[in-house]
Short mmCIF file of C-alpha atoms in Angstrom, two decimals:
data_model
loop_
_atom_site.label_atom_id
_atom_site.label_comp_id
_atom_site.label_asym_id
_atom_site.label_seq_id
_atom_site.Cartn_x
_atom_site.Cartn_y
_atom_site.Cartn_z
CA UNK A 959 0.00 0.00 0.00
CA UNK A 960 0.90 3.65 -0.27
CA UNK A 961 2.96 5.24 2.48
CA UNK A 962 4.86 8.66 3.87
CA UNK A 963 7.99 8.06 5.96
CA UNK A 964 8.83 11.67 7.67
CA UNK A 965 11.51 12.62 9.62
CA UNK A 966 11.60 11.96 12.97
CA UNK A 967 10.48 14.86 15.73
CA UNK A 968 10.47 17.18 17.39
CA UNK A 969 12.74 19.62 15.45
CA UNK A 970 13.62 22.98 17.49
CA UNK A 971 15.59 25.88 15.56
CA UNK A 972 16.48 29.46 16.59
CA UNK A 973 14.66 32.22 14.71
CA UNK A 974 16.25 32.39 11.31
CA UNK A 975 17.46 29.63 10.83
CA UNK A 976 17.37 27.29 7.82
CA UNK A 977 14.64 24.27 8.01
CA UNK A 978 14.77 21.18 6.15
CA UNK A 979 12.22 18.77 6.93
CA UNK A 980 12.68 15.49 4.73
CA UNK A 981 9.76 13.24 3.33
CA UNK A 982 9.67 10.39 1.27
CA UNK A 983 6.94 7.63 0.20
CA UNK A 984 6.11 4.91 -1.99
CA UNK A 985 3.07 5.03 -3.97
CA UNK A 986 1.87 2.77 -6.87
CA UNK A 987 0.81 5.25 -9.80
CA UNK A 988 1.52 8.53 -9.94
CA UNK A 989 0.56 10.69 -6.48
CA UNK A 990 -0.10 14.03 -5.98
CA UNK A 991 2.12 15.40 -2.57
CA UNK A 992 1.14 17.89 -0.40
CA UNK A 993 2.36 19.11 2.78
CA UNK A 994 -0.06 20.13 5.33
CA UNK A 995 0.30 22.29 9.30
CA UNK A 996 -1.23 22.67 12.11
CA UNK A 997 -0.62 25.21 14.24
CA UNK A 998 -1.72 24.79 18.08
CA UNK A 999 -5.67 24.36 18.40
CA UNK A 1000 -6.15 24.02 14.66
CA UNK A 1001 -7.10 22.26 12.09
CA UNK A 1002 -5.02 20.99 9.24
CA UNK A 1003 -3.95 23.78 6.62
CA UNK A 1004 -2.62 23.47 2.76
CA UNK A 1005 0.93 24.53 3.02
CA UNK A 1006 1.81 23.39 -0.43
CA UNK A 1007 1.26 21.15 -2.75
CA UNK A 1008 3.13 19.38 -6.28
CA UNK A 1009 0.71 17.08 -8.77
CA UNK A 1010 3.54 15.87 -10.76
CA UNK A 1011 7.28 15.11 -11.45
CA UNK A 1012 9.80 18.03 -11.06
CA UNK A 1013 7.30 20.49 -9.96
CA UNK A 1014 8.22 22.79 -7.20
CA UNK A 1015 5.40 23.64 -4.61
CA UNK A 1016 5.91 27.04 -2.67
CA UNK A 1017 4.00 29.15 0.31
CA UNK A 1018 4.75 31.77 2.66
CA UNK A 1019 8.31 31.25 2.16
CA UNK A 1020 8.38 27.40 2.47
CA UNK A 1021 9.36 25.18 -0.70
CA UNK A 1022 9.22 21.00 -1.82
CA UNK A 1023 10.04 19.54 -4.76
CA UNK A 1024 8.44 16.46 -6.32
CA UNK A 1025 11.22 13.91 -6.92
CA UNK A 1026 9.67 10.78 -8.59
CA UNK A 1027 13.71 9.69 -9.01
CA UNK A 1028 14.05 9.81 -5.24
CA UNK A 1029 11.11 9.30 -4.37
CA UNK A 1030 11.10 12.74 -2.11
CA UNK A 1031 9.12 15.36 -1.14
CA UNK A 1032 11.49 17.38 1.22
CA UNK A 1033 10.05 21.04 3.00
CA UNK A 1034 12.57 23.77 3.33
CA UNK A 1035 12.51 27.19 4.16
CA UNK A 1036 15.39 29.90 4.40
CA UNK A 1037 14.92 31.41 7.16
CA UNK A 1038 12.31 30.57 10.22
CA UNK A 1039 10.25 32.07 12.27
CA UNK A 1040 8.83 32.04 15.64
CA UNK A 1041 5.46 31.90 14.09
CA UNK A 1042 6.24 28.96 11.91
CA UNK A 1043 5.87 26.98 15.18
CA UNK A 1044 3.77 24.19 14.07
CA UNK A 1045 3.32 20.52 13.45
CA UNK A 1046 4.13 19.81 9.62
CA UNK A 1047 2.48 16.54 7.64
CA UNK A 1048 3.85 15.46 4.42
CA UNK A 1049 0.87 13.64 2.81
CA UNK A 1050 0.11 11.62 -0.39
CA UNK A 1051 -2.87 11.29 -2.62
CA UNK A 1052 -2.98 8.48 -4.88
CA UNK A 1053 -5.51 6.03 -6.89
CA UNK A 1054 -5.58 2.65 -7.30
CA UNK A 1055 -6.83 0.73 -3.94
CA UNK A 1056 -6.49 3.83 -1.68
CA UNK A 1057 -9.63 5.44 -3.72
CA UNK A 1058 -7.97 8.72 -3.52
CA UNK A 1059 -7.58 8.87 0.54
CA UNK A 1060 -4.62 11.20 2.12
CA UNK A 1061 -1.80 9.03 3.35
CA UNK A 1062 -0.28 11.08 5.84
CA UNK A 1063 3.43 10.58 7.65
CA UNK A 1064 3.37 10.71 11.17
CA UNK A 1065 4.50 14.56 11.22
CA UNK A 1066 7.48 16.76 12.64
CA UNK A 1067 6.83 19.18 15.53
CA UNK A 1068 8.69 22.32 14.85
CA UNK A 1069 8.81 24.63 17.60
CA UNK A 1070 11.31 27.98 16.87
CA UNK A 1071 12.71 29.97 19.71
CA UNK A 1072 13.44 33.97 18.92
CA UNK B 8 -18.46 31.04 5.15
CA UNK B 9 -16.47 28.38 6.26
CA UNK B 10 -15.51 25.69 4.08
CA UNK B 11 -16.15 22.63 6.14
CA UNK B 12 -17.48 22.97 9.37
CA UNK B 13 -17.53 20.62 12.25
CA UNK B 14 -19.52 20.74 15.43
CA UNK B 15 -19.62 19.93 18.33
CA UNK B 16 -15.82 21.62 18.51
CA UNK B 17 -15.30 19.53 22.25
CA UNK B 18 -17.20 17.12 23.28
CA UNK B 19 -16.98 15.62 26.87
CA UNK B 20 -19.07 12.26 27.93
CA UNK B 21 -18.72 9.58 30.20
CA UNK B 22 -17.72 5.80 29.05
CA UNK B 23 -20.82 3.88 27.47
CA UNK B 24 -22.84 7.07 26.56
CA UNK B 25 -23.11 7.22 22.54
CA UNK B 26 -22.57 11.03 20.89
CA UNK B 27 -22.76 12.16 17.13
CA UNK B 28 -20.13 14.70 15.54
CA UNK B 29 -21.36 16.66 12.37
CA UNK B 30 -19.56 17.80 9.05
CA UNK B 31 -20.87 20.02 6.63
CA UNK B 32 -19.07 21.07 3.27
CA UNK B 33 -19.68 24.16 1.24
CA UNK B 34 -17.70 23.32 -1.50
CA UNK B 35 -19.06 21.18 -3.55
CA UNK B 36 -16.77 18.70 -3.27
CA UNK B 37 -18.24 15.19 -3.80
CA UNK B 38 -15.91 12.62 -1.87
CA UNK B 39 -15.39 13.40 2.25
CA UNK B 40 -13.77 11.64 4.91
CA UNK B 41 -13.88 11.27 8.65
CA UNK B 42 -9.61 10.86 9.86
CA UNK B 43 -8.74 10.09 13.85
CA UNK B 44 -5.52 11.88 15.29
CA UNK B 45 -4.38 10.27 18.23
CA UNK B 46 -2.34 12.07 20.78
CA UNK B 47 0.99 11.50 19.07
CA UNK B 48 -0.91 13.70 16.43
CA UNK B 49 -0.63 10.39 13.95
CA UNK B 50 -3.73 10.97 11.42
CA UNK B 51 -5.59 7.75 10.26
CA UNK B 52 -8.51 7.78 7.78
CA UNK B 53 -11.70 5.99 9.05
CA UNK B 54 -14.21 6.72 6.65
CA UNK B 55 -14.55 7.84 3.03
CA UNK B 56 -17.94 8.69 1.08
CA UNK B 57 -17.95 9.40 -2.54
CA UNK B 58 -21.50 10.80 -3.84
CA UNK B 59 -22.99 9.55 -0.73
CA UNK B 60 -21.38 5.95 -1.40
CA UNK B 61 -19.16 4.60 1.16
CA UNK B 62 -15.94 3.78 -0.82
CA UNK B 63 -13.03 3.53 2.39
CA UNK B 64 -13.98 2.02 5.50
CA UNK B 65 -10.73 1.15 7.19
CA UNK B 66 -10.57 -1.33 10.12
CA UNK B 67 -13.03 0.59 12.60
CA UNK B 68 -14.71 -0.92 15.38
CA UNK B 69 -18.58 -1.22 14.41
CA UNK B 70 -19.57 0.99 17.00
CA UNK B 71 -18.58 3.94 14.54
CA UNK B 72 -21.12 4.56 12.07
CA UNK B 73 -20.52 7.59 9.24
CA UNK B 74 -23.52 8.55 7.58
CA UNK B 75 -24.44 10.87 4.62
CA UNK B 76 -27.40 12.20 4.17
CA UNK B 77 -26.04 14.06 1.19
CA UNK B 78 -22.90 14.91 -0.66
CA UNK B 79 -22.44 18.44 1.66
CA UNK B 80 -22.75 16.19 4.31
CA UNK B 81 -21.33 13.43 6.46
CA UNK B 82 -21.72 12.65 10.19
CA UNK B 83 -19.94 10.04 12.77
CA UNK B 84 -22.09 8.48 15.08
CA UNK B 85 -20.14 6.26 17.76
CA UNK B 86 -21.87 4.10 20.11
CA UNK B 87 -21.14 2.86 23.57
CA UNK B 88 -18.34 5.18 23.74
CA UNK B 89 -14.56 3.90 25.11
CA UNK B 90 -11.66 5.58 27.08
CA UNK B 91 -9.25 4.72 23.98
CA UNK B 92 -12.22 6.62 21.16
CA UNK B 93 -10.63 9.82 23.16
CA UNK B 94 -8.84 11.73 20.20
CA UNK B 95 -9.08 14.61 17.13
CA UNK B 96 -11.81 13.86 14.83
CA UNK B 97 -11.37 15.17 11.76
CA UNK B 98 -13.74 15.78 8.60
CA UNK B 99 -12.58 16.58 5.36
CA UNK B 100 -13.42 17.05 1.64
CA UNK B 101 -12.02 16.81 -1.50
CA UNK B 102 -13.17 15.88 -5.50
CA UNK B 103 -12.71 12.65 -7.12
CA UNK B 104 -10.31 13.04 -10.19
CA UNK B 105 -11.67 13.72 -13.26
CA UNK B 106 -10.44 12.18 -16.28
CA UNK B 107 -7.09 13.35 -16.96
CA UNK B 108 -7.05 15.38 -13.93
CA UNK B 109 -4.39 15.00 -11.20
CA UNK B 110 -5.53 14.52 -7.22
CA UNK B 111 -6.09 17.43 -5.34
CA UNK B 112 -6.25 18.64 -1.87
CA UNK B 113 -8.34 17.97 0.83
CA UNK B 114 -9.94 20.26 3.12
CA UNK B 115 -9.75 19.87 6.76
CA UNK B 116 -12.53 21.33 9.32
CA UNK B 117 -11.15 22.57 12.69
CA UNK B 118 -11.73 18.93 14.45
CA UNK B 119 -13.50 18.00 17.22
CA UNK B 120 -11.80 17.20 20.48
CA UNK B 121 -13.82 13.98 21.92
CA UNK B 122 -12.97 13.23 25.44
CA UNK B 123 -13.98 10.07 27.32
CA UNK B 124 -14.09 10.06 31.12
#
């Protein structure tokens, strides 16, 4: 079956600071990846999201890029904040079996201190 | 305006008692989904209805019960309530593919905190 291996938690970084969080997953087909937070109390937001090969998703200063050759689906961003203080999913949609559900990896906690 | 809408947003109730949790969609959408986040935040898809037509029921113990009433609408209904059903319910919503058409995101509602005492 489909599945999204993140990278272990919790991650803490100093205001600033560069973020990498990494993702990868195994899918039969061709998935759509998305990356999904949720900040304290909330629900789950879009971040940002790639339907095929090669493209590059992008929000609010964070980044992925799909990497069928890798298999990858790594978040960055340049330069954190103490706002970006979340929990981060990566997540998969794919067809086949899974009818389309959202495969989700086990998420990072990111907490940033000023 | 919200897009999809849960209620009750906490929900507090004593072992055995049974309790319902609504979603509504304003979307459009046509496929929605009830997911469970546990307390290490892991998210796990219970239910998925497609025009009203259950398509994913993962392995769920029977005393959960989605319905739909109608494609802007799906609802949990869990029976003799357990310590361990405490968790993050989530509803969601999304659109089948079309032809040709690559997956899409889902929208999340703002969850409903179930706790069993």
């Amino acid at each position: 079956g489909n599945s999204v291996t993140q990278m272990e938690g919790p991650v803490t970084l100093s205001e600033e600071a560069f973020l990498t969080i990494n993702c990868t997953y195994t899918a039969t087909g061709y998935p759509s990846l998305f990356w999904y937070v949720q900040y304290p109390g909330e629900g789950l937001q879009l971040l940002l999201k790639a339907t095929k090969a090669d493209d590059k998703g992008s929000n609010k200063g964070f980044e992925a890029t799909y990497r069928k050759e890798t298999t990858s689906f790594h978040l960055e961003k340049g330069s954190v904040q103490v706002s970006d203080s979340a929990v981060y999913f990566c997540a998969l949609r794919a067809g086949g079996t899974s009818y389309g559900k959202l495969t989700f990896g086990q998420g990072t906690i990111l907490t940033v201190h000023p | 305006d919200t897009a999809v809408s849960q209620t009750p947003k906490y929900l507090v109730t004593q072992m055995g008692n049974d309790k319902s949790i609504k979603c509504e969609q304003n979307l459009g959408h046509d496929t929605m989904y009830w997911y469970k986040q546990d307390s290490k935040k892991f998210l796990k898809i219970m239910f998925s209805y497609n025009n009203k037509e259950l398509i994913i029921n993962e392995t769920v113990p029977n005393r959960f019960s989605p319905k739909s009433p109608d494609k802007a609408h799906l609802n949990l209904h869990i029976n003799s309530l357990e310590l361990g059903d405490s968790a993050v319910y989530f509803c969601a919503s999304s659109f089948a593919p079309g032809q040709g058409v690559r997956w899409t995101e889902a929208f999340f509602g703002q969850g409903t905190r179930l706790t069993v005492v």
